[in-house]
Short mmCIF file of N, CA and C in Angstrom, two decimals:
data_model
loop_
_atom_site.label_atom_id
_atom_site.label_comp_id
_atom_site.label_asym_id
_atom_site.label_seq_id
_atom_site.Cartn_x
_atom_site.Cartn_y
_atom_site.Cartn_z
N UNK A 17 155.94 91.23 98.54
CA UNK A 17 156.97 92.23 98.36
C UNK A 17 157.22 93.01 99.65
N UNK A 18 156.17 93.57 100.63
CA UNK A 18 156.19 93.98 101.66
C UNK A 18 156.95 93.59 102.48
N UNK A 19 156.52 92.13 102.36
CA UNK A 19 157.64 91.36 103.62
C UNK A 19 159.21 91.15 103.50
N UNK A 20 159.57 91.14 102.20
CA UNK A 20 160.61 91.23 101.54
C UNK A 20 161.68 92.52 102.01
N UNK A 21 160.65 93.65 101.90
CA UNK A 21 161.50 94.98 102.11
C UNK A 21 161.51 95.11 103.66
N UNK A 22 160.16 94.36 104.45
CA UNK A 22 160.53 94.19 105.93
C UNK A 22 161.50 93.59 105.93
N UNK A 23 161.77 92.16 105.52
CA UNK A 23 162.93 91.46 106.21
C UNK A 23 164.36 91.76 105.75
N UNK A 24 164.72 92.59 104.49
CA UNK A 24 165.67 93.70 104.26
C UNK A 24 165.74 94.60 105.03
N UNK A 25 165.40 95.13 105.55
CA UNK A 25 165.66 96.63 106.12
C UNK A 25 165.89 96.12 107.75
N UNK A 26 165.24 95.17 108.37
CA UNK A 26 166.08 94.47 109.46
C UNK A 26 167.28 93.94 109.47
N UNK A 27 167.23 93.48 107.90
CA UNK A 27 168.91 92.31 107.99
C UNK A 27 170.04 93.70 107.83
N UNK A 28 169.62 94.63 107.21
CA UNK A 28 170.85 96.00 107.02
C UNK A 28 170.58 96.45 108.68
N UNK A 29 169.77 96.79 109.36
CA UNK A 29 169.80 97.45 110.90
C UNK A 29 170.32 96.31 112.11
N UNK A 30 170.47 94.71 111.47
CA UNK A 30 171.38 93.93 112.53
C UNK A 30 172.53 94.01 111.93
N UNK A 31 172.82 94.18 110.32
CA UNK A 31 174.45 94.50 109.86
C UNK A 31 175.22 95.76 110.37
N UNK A 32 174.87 97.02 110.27
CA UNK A 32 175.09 98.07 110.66
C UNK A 32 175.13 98.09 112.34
N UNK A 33 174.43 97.44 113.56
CA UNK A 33 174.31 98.26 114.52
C UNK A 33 174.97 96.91 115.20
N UNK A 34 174.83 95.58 114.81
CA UNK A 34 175.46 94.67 116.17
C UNK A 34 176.63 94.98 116.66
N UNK A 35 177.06 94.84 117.67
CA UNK A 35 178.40 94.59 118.31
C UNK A 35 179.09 93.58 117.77
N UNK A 36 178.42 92.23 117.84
CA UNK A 36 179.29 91.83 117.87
C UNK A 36 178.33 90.59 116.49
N UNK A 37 178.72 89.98 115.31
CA UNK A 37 178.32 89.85 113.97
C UNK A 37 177.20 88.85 114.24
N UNK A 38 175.81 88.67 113.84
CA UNK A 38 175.31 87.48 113.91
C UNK A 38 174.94 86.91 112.85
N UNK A 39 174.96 85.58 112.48
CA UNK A 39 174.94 85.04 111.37
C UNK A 39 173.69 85.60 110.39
N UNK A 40 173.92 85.09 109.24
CA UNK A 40 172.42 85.74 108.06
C UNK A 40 171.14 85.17 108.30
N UNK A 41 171.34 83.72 109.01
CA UNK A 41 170.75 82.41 109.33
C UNK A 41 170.24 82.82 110.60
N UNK A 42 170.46 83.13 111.27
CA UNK A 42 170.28 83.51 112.93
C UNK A 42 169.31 84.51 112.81
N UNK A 43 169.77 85.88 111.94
CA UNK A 43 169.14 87.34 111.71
C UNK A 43 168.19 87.08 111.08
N UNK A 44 168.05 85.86 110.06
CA UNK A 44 166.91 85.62 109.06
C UNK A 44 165.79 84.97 110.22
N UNK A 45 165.97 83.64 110.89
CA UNK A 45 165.31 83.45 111.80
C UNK A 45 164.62 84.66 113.12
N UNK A 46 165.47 84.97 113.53
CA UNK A 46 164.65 86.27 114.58
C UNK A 46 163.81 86.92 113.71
N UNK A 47 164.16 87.70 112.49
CA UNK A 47 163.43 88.44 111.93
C UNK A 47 162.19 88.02 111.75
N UNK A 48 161.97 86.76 111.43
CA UNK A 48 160.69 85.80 111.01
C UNK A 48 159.79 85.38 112.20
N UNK A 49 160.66 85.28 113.66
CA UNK A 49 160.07 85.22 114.43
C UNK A 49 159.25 86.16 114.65
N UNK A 50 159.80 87.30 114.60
CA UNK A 50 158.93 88.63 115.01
C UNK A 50 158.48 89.26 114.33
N UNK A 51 158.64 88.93 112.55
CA UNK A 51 157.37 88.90 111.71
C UNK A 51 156.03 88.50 112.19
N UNK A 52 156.66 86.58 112.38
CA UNK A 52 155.27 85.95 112.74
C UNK A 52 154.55 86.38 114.32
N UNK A 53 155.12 86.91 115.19
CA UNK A 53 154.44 87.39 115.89
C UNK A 53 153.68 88.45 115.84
N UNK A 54 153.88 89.53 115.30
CA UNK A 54 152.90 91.27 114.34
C UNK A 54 152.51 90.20 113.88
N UNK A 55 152.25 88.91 112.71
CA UNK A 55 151.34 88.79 112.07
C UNK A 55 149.99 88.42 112.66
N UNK A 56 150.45 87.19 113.74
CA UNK A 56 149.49 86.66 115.01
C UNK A 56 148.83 87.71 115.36
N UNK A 57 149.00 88.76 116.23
CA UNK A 57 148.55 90.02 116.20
C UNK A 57 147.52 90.54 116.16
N UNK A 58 148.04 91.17 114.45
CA UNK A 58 147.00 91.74 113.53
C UNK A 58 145.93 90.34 113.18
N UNK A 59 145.91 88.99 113.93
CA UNK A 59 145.14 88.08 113.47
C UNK A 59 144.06 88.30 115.02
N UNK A 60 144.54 88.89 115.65
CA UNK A 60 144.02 88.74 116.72
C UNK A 60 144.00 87.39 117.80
N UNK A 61 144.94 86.77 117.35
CA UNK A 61 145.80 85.35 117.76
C UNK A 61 146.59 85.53 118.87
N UNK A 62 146.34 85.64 120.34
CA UNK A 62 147.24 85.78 121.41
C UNK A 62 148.39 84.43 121.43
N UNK A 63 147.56 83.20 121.13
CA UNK A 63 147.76 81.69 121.61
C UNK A 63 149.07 81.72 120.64
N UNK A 64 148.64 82.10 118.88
CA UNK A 64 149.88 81.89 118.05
C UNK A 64 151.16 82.91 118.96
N UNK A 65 150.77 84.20 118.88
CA UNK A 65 151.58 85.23 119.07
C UNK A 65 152.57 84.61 120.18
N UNK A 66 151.72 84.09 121.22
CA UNK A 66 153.18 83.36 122.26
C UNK A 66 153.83 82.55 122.11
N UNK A 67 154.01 81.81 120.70
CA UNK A 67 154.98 81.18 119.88
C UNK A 67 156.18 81.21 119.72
N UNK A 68 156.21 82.83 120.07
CA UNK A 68 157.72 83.36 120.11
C UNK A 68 158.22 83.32 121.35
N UNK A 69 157.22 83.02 122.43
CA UNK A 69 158.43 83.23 123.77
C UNK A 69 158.68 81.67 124.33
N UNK A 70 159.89 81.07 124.64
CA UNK A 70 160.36 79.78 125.17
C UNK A 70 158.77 79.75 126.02
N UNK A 71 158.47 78.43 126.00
CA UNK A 71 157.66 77.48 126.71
C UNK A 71 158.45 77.63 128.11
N UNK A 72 158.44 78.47 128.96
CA UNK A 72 159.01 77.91 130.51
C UNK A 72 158.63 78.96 131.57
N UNK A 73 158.85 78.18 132.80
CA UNK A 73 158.71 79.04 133.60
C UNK A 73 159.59 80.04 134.18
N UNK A 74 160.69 80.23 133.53
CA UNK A 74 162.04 80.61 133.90
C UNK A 74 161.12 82.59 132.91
N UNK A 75 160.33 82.16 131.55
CA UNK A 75 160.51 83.88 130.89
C UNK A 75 160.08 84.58 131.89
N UNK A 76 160.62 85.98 131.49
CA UNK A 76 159.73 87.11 132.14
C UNK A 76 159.56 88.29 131.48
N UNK A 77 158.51 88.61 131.63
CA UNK A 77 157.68 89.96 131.14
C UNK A 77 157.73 90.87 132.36
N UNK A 78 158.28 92.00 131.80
CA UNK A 78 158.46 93.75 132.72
C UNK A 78 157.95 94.72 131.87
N UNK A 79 156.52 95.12 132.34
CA UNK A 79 155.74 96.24 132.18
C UNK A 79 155.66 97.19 133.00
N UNK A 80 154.65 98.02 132.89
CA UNK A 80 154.62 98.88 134.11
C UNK A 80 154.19 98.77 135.22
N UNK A 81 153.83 97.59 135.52
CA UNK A 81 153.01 96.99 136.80
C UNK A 81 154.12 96.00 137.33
N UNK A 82 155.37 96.01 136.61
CA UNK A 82 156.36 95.09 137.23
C UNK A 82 156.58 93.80 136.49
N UNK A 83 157.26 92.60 137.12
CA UNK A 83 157.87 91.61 136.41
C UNK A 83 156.31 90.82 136.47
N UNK A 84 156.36 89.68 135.68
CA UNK A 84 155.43 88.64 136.19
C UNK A 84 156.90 87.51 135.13
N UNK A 85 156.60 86.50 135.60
CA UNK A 85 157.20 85.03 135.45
C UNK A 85 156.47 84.15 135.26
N UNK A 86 156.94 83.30 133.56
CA UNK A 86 156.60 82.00 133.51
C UNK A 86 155.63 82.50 132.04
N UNK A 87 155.65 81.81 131.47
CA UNK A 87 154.93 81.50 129.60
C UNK A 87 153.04 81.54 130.07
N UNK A 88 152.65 80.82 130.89
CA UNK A 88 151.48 80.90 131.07
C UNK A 88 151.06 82.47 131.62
N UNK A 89 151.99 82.78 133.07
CA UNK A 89 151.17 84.07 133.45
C UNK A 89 151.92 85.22 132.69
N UNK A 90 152.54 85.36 131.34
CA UNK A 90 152.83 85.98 130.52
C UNK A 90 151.60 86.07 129.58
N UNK A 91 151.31 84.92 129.61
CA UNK A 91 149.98 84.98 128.12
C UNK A 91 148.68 84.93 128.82
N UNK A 92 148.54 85.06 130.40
CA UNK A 92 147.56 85.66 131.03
C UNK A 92 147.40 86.93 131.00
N UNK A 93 148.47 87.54 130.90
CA UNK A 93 148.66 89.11 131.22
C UNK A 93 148.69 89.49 130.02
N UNK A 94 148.73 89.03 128.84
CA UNK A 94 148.26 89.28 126.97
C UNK A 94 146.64 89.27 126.97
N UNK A 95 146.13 87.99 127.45
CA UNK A 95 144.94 88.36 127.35
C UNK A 95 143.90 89.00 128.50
N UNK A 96 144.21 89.33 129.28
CA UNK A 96 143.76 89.89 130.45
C UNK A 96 143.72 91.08 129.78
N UNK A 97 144.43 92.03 129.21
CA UNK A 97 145.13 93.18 128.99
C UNK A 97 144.43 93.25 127.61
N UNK A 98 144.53 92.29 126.40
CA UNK A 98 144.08 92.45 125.16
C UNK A 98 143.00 91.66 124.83
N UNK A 99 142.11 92.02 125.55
CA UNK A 99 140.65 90.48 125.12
C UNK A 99 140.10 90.96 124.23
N UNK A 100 140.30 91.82 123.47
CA UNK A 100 139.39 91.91 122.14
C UNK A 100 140.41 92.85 121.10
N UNK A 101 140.02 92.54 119.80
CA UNK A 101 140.34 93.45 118.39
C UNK A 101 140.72 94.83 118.78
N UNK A 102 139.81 95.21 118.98
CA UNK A 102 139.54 96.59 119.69
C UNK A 102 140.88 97.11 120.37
N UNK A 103 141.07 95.91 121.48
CA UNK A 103 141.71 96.82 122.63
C UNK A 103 143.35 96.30 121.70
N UNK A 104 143.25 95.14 120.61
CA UNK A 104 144.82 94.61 120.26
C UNK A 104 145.46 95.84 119.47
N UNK A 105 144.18 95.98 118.40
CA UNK A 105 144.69 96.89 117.29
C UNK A 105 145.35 96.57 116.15
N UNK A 106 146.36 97.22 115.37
CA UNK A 106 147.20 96.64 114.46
C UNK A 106 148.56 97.26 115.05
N UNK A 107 149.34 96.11 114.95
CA UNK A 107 150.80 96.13 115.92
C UNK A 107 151.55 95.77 114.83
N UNK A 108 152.79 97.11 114.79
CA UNK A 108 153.67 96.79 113.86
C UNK A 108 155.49 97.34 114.77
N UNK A 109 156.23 96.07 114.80
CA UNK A 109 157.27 96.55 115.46
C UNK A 109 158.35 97.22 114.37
N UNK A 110 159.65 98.15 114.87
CA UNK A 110 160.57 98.54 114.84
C UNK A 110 161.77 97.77 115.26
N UNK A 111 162.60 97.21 114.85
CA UNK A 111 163.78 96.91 115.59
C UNK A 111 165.01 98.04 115.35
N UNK A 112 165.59 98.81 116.27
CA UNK A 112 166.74 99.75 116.69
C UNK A 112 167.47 99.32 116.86
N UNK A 113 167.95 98.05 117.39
CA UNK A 113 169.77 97.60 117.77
C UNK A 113 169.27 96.61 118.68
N UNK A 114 170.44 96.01 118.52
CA UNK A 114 170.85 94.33 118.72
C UNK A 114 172.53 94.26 119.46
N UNK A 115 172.40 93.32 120.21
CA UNK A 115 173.65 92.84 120.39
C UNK A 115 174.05 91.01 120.48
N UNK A 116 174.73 90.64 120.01
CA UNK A 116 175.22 89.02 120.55
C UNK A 116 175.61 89.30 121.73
N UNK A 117 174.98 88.49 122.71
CA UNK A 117 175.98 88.07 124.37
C UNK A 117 176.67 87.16 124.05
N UNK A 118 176.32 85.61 122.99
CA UNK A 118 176.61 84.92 123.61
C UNK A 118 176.39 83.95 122.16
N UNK A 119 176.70 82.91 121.92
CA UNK A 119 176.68 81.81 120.69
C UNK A 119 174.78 81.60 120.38
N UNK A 120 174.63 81.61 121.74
CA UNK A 120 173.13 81.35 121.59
C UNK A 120 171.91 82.49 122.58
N UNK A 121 172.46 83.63 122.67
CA UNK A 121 171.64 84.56 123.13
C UNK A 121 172.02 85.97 122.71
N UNK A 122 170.54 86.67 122.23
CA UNK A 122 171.03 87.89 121.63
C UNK A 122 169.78 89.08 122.07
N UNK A 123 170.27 90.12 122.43
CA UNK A 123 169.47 91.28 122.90
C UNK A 123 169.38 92.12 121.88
N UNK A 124 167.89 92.38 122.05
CA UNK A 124 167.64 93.58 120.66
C UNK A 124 165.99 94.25 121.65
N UNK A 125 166.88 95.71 120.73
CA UNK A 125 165.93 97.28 121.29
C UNK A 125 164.89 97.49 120.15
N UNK A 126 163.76 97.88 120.45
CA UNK A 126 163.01 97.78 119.35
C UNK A 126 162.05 98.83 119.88
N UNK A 127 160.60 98.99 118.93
CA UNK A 127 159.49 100.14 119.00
C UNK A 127 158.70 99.23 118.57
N UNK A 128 157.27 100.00 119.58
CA UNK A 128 156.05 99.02 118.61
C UNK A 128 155.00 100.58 118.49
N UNK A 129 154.36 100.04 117.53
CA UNK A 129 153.01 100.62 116.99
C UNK A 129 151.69 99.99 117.45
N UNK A 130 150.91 100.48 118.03
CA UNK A 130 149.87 99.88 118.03
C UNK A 130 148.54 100.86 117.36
N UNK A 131 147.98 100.63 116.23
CA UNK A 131 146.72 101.20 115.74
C UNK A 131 145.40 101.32 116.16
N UNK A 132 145.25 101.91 117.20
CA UNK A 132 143.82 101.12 117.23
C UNK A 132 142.52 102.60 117.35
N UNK A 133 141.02 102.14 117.33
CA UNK A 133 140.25 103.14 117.34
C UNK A 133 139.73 103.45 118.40
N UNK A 134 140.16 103.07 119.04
CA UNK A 134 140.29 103.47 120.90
C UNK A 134 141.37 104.70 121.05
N UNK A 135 142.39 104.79 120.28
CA UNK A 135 143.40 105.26 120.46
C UNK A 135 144.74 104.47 120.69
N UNK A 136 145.60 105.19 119.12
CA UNK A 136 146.59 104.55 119.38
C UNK A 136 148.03 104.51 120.76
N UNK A 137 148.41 103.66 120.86
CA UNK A 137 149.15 103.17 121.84
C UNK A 137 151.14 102.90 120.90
N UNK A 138 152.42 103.60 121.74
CA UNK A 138 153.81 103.36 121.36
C UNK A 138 154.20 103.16 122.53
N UNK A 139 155.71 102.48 122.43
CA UNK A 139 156.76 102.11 123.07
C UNK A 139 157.79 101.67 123.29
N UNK A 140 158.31 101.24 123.39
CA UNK A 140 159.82 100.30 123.21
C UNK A 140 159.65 98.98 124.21
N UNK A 141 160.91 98.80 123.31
CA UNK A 141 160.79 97.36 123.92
C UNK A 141 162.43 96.86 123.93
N UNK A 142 162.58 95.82 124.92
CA UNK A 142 163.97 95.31 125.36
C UNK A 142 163.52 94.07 125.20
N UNK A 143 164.27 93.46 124.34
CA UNK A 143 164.24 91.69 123.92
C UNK A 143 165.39 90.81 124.23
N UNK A 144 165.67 90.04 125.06
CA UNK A 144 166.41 88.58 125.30
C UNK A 144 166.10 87.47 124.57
N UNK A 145 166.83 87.12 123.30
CA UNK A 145 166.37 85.93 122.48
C UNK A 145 167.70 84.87 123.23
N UNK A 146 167.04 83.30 123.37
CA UNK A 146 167.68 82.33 123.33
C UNK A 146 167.48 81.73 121.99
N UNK A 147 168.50 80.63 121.96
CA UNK A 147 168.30 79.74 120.53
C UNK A 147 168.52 78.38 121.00
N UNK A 148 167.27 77.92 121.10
CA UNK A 148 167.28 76.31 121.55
C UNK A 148 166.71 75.52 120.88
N UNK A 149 167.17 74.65 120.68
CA UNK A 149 166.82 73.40 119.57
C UNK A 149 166.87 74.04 117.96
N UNK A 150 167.93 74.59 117.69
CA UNK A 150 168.42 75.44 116.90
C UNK A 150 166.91 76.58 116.32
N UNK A 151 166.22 76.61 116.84
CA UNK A 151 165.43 77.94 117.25
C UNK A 151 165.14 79.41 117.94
N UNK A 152 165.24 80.33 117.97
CA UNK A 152 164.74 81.36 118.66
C UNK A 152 163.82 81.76 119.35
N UNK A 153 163.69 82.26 120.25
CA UNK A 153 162.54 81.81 121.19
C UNK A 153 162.94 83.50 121.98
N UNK A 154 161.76 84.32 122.38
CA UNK A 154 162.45 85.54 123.37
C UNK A 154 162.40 84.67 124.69
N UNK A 155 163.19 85.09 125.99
CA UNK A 155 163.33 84.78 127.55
C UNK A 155 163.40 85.18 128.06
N UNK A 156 162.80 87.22 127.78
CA UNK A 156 162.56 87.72 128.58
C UNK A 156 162.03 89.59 127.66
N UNK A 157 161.16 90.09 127.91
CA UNK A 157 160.47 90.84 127.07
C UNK A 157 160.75 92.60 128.31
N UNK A 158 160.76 93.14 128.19
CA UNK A 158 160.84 94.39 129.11
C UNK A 158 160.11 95.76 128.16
N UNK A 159 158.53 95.64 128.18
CA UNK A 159 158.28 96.37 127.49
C UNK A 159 157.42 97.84 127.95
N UNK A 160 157.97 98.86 127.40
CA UNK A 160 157.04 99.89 128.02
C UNK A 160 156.32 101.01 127.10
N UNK A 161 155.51 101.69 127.48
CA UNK A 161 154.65 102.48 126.99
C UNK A 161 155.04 104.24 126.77
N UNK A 162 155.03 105.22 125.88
CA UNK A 162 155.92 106.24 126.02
C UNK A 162 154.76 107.13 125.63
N UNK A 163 154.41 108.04 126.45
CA UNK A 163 153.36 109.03 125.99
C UNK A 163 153.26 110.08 125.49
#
């Protein structure tokens, strides 16, 4: 039921805020993507969690230490950064607004939660989804920390 009222309350915040309309099919897919990534997560699953970003060397991740490039030194810098439970926490995102660029690329603003007993951790986040091989995939993540 949970997931239900998650993946409702996203499909009304891409109806209400896109620019420009994206299909139910498209919105249903992203949403699921980035379900299944919070779920990886909270599994403590880095390997699943990078499921969601295209396989290439073209993504890029922008934190506060700057860009890094490419799917591998993206999911170096996941686990470099998150090597244990502890430091992952429980991560639950927000999505705020979306836009279509393009038939097969769409930008969406979002918030994350992170729980943890270290002390919790927020921020936002800037998402570039492609859709290749009629899939979603992010291609480029710009995420930061807000204190």
């Amino acid at each position: 039921m949970t997931n239900y009222i998650f993946l409702i309350s996203l499909l009304l915040t891409f109806s209400i805020s896109g620019q420009t309309r994206i299909s139910l099919k498209d919105s249903i897919s992203i949403v699921k993507v980035l379900k299944f990534q919070e779920d990886a997560w909270n599994e403590g699953n880095i390997n699943k969690f990078m499921e969601g970003y295209l396989k290439s060397d073209k993504i890029v991740f922008t934190g506060s230490n700057g860009s890094i490039y490419g799917w591998e030194e993206t999911k170096k810098r996941y686990l470099n950064k998150y090597s244990n439970r502890t430091l992952m926490g429980n991560l639950k995102f927000k999505i705020i607004n979306f836009q279509k660029l393009s038939e097969h690329i769409i930008q969406m603003q979002g918030s994350f939660y992170l729980k943890r007993k270290i002390g919790d951790s927020k921020g936002f986040f800037s998402l570039i989804w492609k859709k290749e091989n009629k899939k979603w995939f992010i291609i480029s993540d710009h995420t930061s920390v807000s204190k």
